[in-house]
Short mmCIF file of C-alpha atoms in Angstrom, two decimals:
data_model
loop_
_atom_site.label_atom_id
_atom_site.label_comp_id
_atom_site.label_asym_id
_atom_site.label_seq_id
_atom_site.Cartn_x
_atom_site.Cartn_y
_atom_site.Cartn_z
CA UNK A 1 0.00 0.00 0.00
CA UNK A 2 2.97 2.31 0.44
CA UNK A 3 3.64 3.58 -3.08
CA UNK A 4 4.54 6.75 -4.95
CA UNK A 5 1.54 8.92 -5.75
CA UNK A 6 2.34 8.71 -9.49
CA UNK A 7 1.58 4.98 -9.63
CA UNK A 8 -1.86 3.51 -10.11
CA UNK A 9 -3.32 2.05 -6.92
CA UNK A 10 -2.39 -1.61 -6.97
CA UNK A 11 -3.28 -4.74 -5.08
CA UNK A 12 -1.48 -8.04 -5.45
CA UNK A 13 -3.61 -11.16 -5.25
CA UNK A 14 -2.65 -14.79 -5.39
CA UNK A 15 -5.02 -16.77 -7.59
CA UNK A 16 -4.38 -20.47 -8.23
CA UNK A 17 -0.80 -20.15 -7.02
CA UNK A 18 0.01 -17.21 -9.33
CA UNK A 19 0.50 -13.59 -8.33
CA UNK A 20 -1.89 -11.22 -10.06
CA UNK A 21 -1.66 -7.43 -10.19
CA UNK A 22 -4.97 -5.59 -9.91
CA UNK A 23 -5.03 -1.90 -10.66
CA UNK A 24 -7.80 0.38 -9.43
CA UNK A 25 -9.01 2.64 -12.22
CA UNK A 26 -11.01 5.52 -10.83
CA UNK A 27 -12.03 8.69 -12.68
CA UNK A 28 -9.17 8.81 -15.16
CA UNK A 29 -8.57 9.15 -18.90
CA UNK A 30 -5.84 7.42 -20.91
CA UNK A 31 -2.94 9.64 -21.95
CA UNK A 32 -3.76 8.69 -25.51
CA UNK A 33 -7.00 10.70 -25.18
CA UNK A 34 -6.08 13.21 -22.46
CA UNK A 35 -3.55 15.38 -24.29
CA UNK A 36 -4.58 18.21 -26.60
CA UNK A 37 -2.53 18.83 -29.72
CA UNK A 38 -2.44 22.58 -29.05
CA UNK A 39 -1.37 24.11 -25.72
CA UNK A 40 0.07 27.23 -24.20
CA UNK A 41 3.69 27.08 -23.10
CA UNK A 42 2.64 26.86 -19.44
CA UNK A 43 0.36 23.89 -20.19
CA UNK A 44 3.10 22.23 -22.23
CA UNK A 45 5.70 22.65 -19.48
CA UNK A 46 3.34 21.21 -16.88
CA UNK A 47 2.55 18.24 -19.10
CA UNK A 48 6.21 17.60 -19.88
CA UNK A 49 7.41 17.82 -16.28
CA UNK A 50 4.46 15.73 -15.03
CA UNK A 51 5.26 13.04 -17.59
CA UNK A 52 8.88 12.86 -16.43
CA UNK A 53 8.36 12.90 -12.65
CA UNK A 54 8.02 9.11 -12.26
CA UNK A 55 11.22 8.45 -14.21
CA UNK A 56 13.11 10.89 -12.01
CA UNK A 57 11.59 10.03 -8.61
CA UNK A 58 11.56 6.22 -8.84
CA UNK A 59 15.09 6.20 -7.43
CA UNK A 60 13.78 7.80 -4.20
CA UNK A 61 11.54 4.72 -3.78
CA UNK A 62 14.35 2.29 -4.68
CA UNK A 63 12.46 1.32 -7.84
CA UNK A 64 13.80 0.87 -11.35
CA UNK A 65 12.07 3.29 -13.74
CA UNK A 66 12.69 0.89 -16.63
CA UNK A 67 9.68 -1.13 -15.42
CA UNK A 68 7.18 1.72 -15.80
CA UNK A 69 4.66 0.95 -18.53
CA UNK A 70 5.04 3.55 -21.30
CA UNK A 71 2.08 2.58 -23.46
CA UNK A 72 -0.13 5.70 -23.83
CA UNK A 73 -3.33 3.68 -23.45
CA UNK A 74 -2.16 2.44 -20.00
CA UNK A 75 -0.96 5.79 -18.64
CA UNK A 76 -3.89 7.54 -17.03
CA UNK A 77 -4.52 11.17 -16.20
CA UNK A 78 -6.51 11.60 -13.00
CA UNK A 79 -9.43 13.94 -13.72
CA UNK A 80 -9.49 15.22 -10.13
CA UNK A 81 -5.92 16.53 -9.86
CA UNK A 82 -4.48 16.23 -13.40
CA UNK A 83 -1.67 13.89 -12.31
CA UNK A 84 -0.46 11.12 -14.57
CA UNK A 85 -0.73 7.66 -13.07
CA UNK A 86 1.57 4.93 -14.31
CA UNK A 87 1.56 1.17 -13.96
CA UNK A 88 4.72 -0.37 -12.55
CA UNK A 89 5.35 -3.84 -13.95
CA UNK A 90 8.41 -5.47 -12.38
CA UNK A 91 8.65 -8.23 -15.01
CA UNK A 92 11.98 -8.87 -16.70
CA UNK A 93 10.30 -9.30 -20.08
CA UNK A 94 8.63 -5.86 -19.89
CA UNK A 95 11.77 -3.80 -19.20
CA UNK A 96 12.10 -0.60 -21.28
CA UNK A 97 15.41 0.78 -22.45
CA UNK A 98 16.33 4.44 -21.95
CA UNK A 99 16.02 4.93 -25.71
CA UNK A 100 12.44 3.56 -25.67
CA UNK A 101 11.50 5.85 -22.78
CA UNK A 102 12.99 8.90 -24.51
CA UNK A 103 11.19 7.95 -27.75
CA UNK A 104 7.94 7.74 -25.76
CA UNK A 105 8.45 11.20 -24.21
CA UNK A 106 9.38 12.62 -27.60
CA UNK A 107 6.32 11.05 -29.22
CA UNK A 108 4.07 12.85 -26.75
CA UNK A 109 5.85 16.22 -26.62
CA UNK A 110 6.93 16.80 -30.20
CA UNK A 111 3.43 16.59 -31.62
CA UNK A 112 1.98 19.37 -29.49
CA UNK A 113 1.64 22.80 -31.01
CA UNK A 114 2.77 25.44 -28.49
CA UNK A 115 0.54 28.35 -29.39
CA UNK A 116 2.38 31.16 -27.62
CA UNK A 117 6.08 30.29 -28.02
CA UNK A 118 7.07 28.72 -31.34
CA UNK A 119 10.77 29.29 -30.66
CA UNK A 120 10.62 27.10 -27.55
CA UNK A 121 8.81 24.43 -29.54
CA UNK A 122 11.56 24.46 -32.15
CA UNK A 123 14.22 24.28 -29.39
CA UNK A 124 12.49 21.20 -27.97
CA UNK A 125 12.40 19.52 -31.39
CA UNK A 126 16.10 20.27 -31.88
CA UNK A 127 16.87 18.94 -28.41
CA UNK A 128 15.27 15.58 -29.20
CA UNK A 129 16.88 15.42 -32.64
CA UNK A 130 20.30 16.19 -31.16
CA UNK A 131 20.76 12.56 -30.20
CA UNK A 132 22.08 12.94 -26.66
CA UNK A 133 18.92 13.17 -24.58
CA UNK A 134 19.07 12.26 -20.90
CA UNK A 135 15.90 12.10 -18.82
CA UNK A 136 17.40 13.94 -15.84
CA UNK A 137 18.87 16.66 -18.05
CA UNK A 138 15.55 17.07 -19.89
CA UNK A 139 13.69 17.26 -16.57
CA UNK A 140 16.06 19.90 -15.18
CA UNK A 141 15.80 21.93 -18.37
CA UNK A 142 11.99 21.79 -18.30
CA UNK A 143 11.81 22.65 -14.60
CA UNK A 144 14.12 25.65 -15.06
CA UNK A 145 11.97 26.88 -17.96
CA UNK A 146 8.80 26.18 -15.99
CA UNK A 147 10.10 28.13 -13.00
CA UNK A 148 11.10 31.02 -15.26
CA UNK A 149 7.70 31.10 -16.99
CA UNK A 150 5.45 30.30 -14.03
CA UNK A 151 7.06 32.73 -11.61
CA UNK A 152 7.08 35.54 -14.10
CA UNK A 153 10.83 35.83 -13.63
CA UNK A 154 11.30 36.15 -17.37
CA UNK A 155 12.17 39.78 -17.91
CA UNK A 156 10.42 41.44 -20.79
CA UNK A 157 12.86 42.98 -23.27
CA UNK A 158 12.88 46.73 -22.79
CA UNK A 159 14.94 49.45 -24.33
CA UNK A 160 17.60 51.04 -22.17
CA UNK A 161 16.60 54.25 -20.46
CA UNK A 162 19.02 55.95 -18.11
CA UNK A 163 17.81 56.36 -14.57
CA UNK A 164 18.24 59.85 -13.11
CA UNK A 165 20.46 59.95 -10.00
CA UNK A 166 18.67 59.93 -6.68
CA UNK A 167 18.77 63.10 -4.64
CA UNK A 168 18.22 63.21 -0.94
CA UNK A 169 15.27 65.30 0.25
CA UNK A 170 16.20 68.60 1.84
CA UNK A 171 16.49 68.39 5.60
CA UNK A 172 14.26 70.56 7.74
CA UNK A 173 16.04 73.24 9.71
CA UNK A 174 16.88 72.11 13.21
CA UNK A 175 15.48 74.15 16.08
CA UNK A 176 17.95 76.34 17.98
#
């Protein structure tokens, strides 16, 4: 019962001497149907970072992220809180390679039209096409961009205007 919040609720049952995984599916939509093809940059960054969280945080739970199911029809988005819920399948035959995981992330992210920042969209496409994608590096890059965009820390380009020097207000005459 102790599990990361990004995994589907799971119970393990023994039926006829075999272990069976039973996932609880409550109020969720498959990733395949939950993602719009057009988003704002903020929506895109949230989607991207939410998709990567399980692959980054599995280590904290002493789990191998290679056993996360990356089939879009089995990744669910919880309607209540918008979180993605993954199935964890610790079967040797179902192990994903890093290249397969990166291809999955790319297949979701590169086909979204970012309506308010085309340059960022092009940068993301170039990043994936560059050939040296690492999940942790991608996550850090997305989180830095998300922090910059979400916090409004991105300065708007302005033309330089000199600031007049500050002058101290005149002091009132002291009483004698």
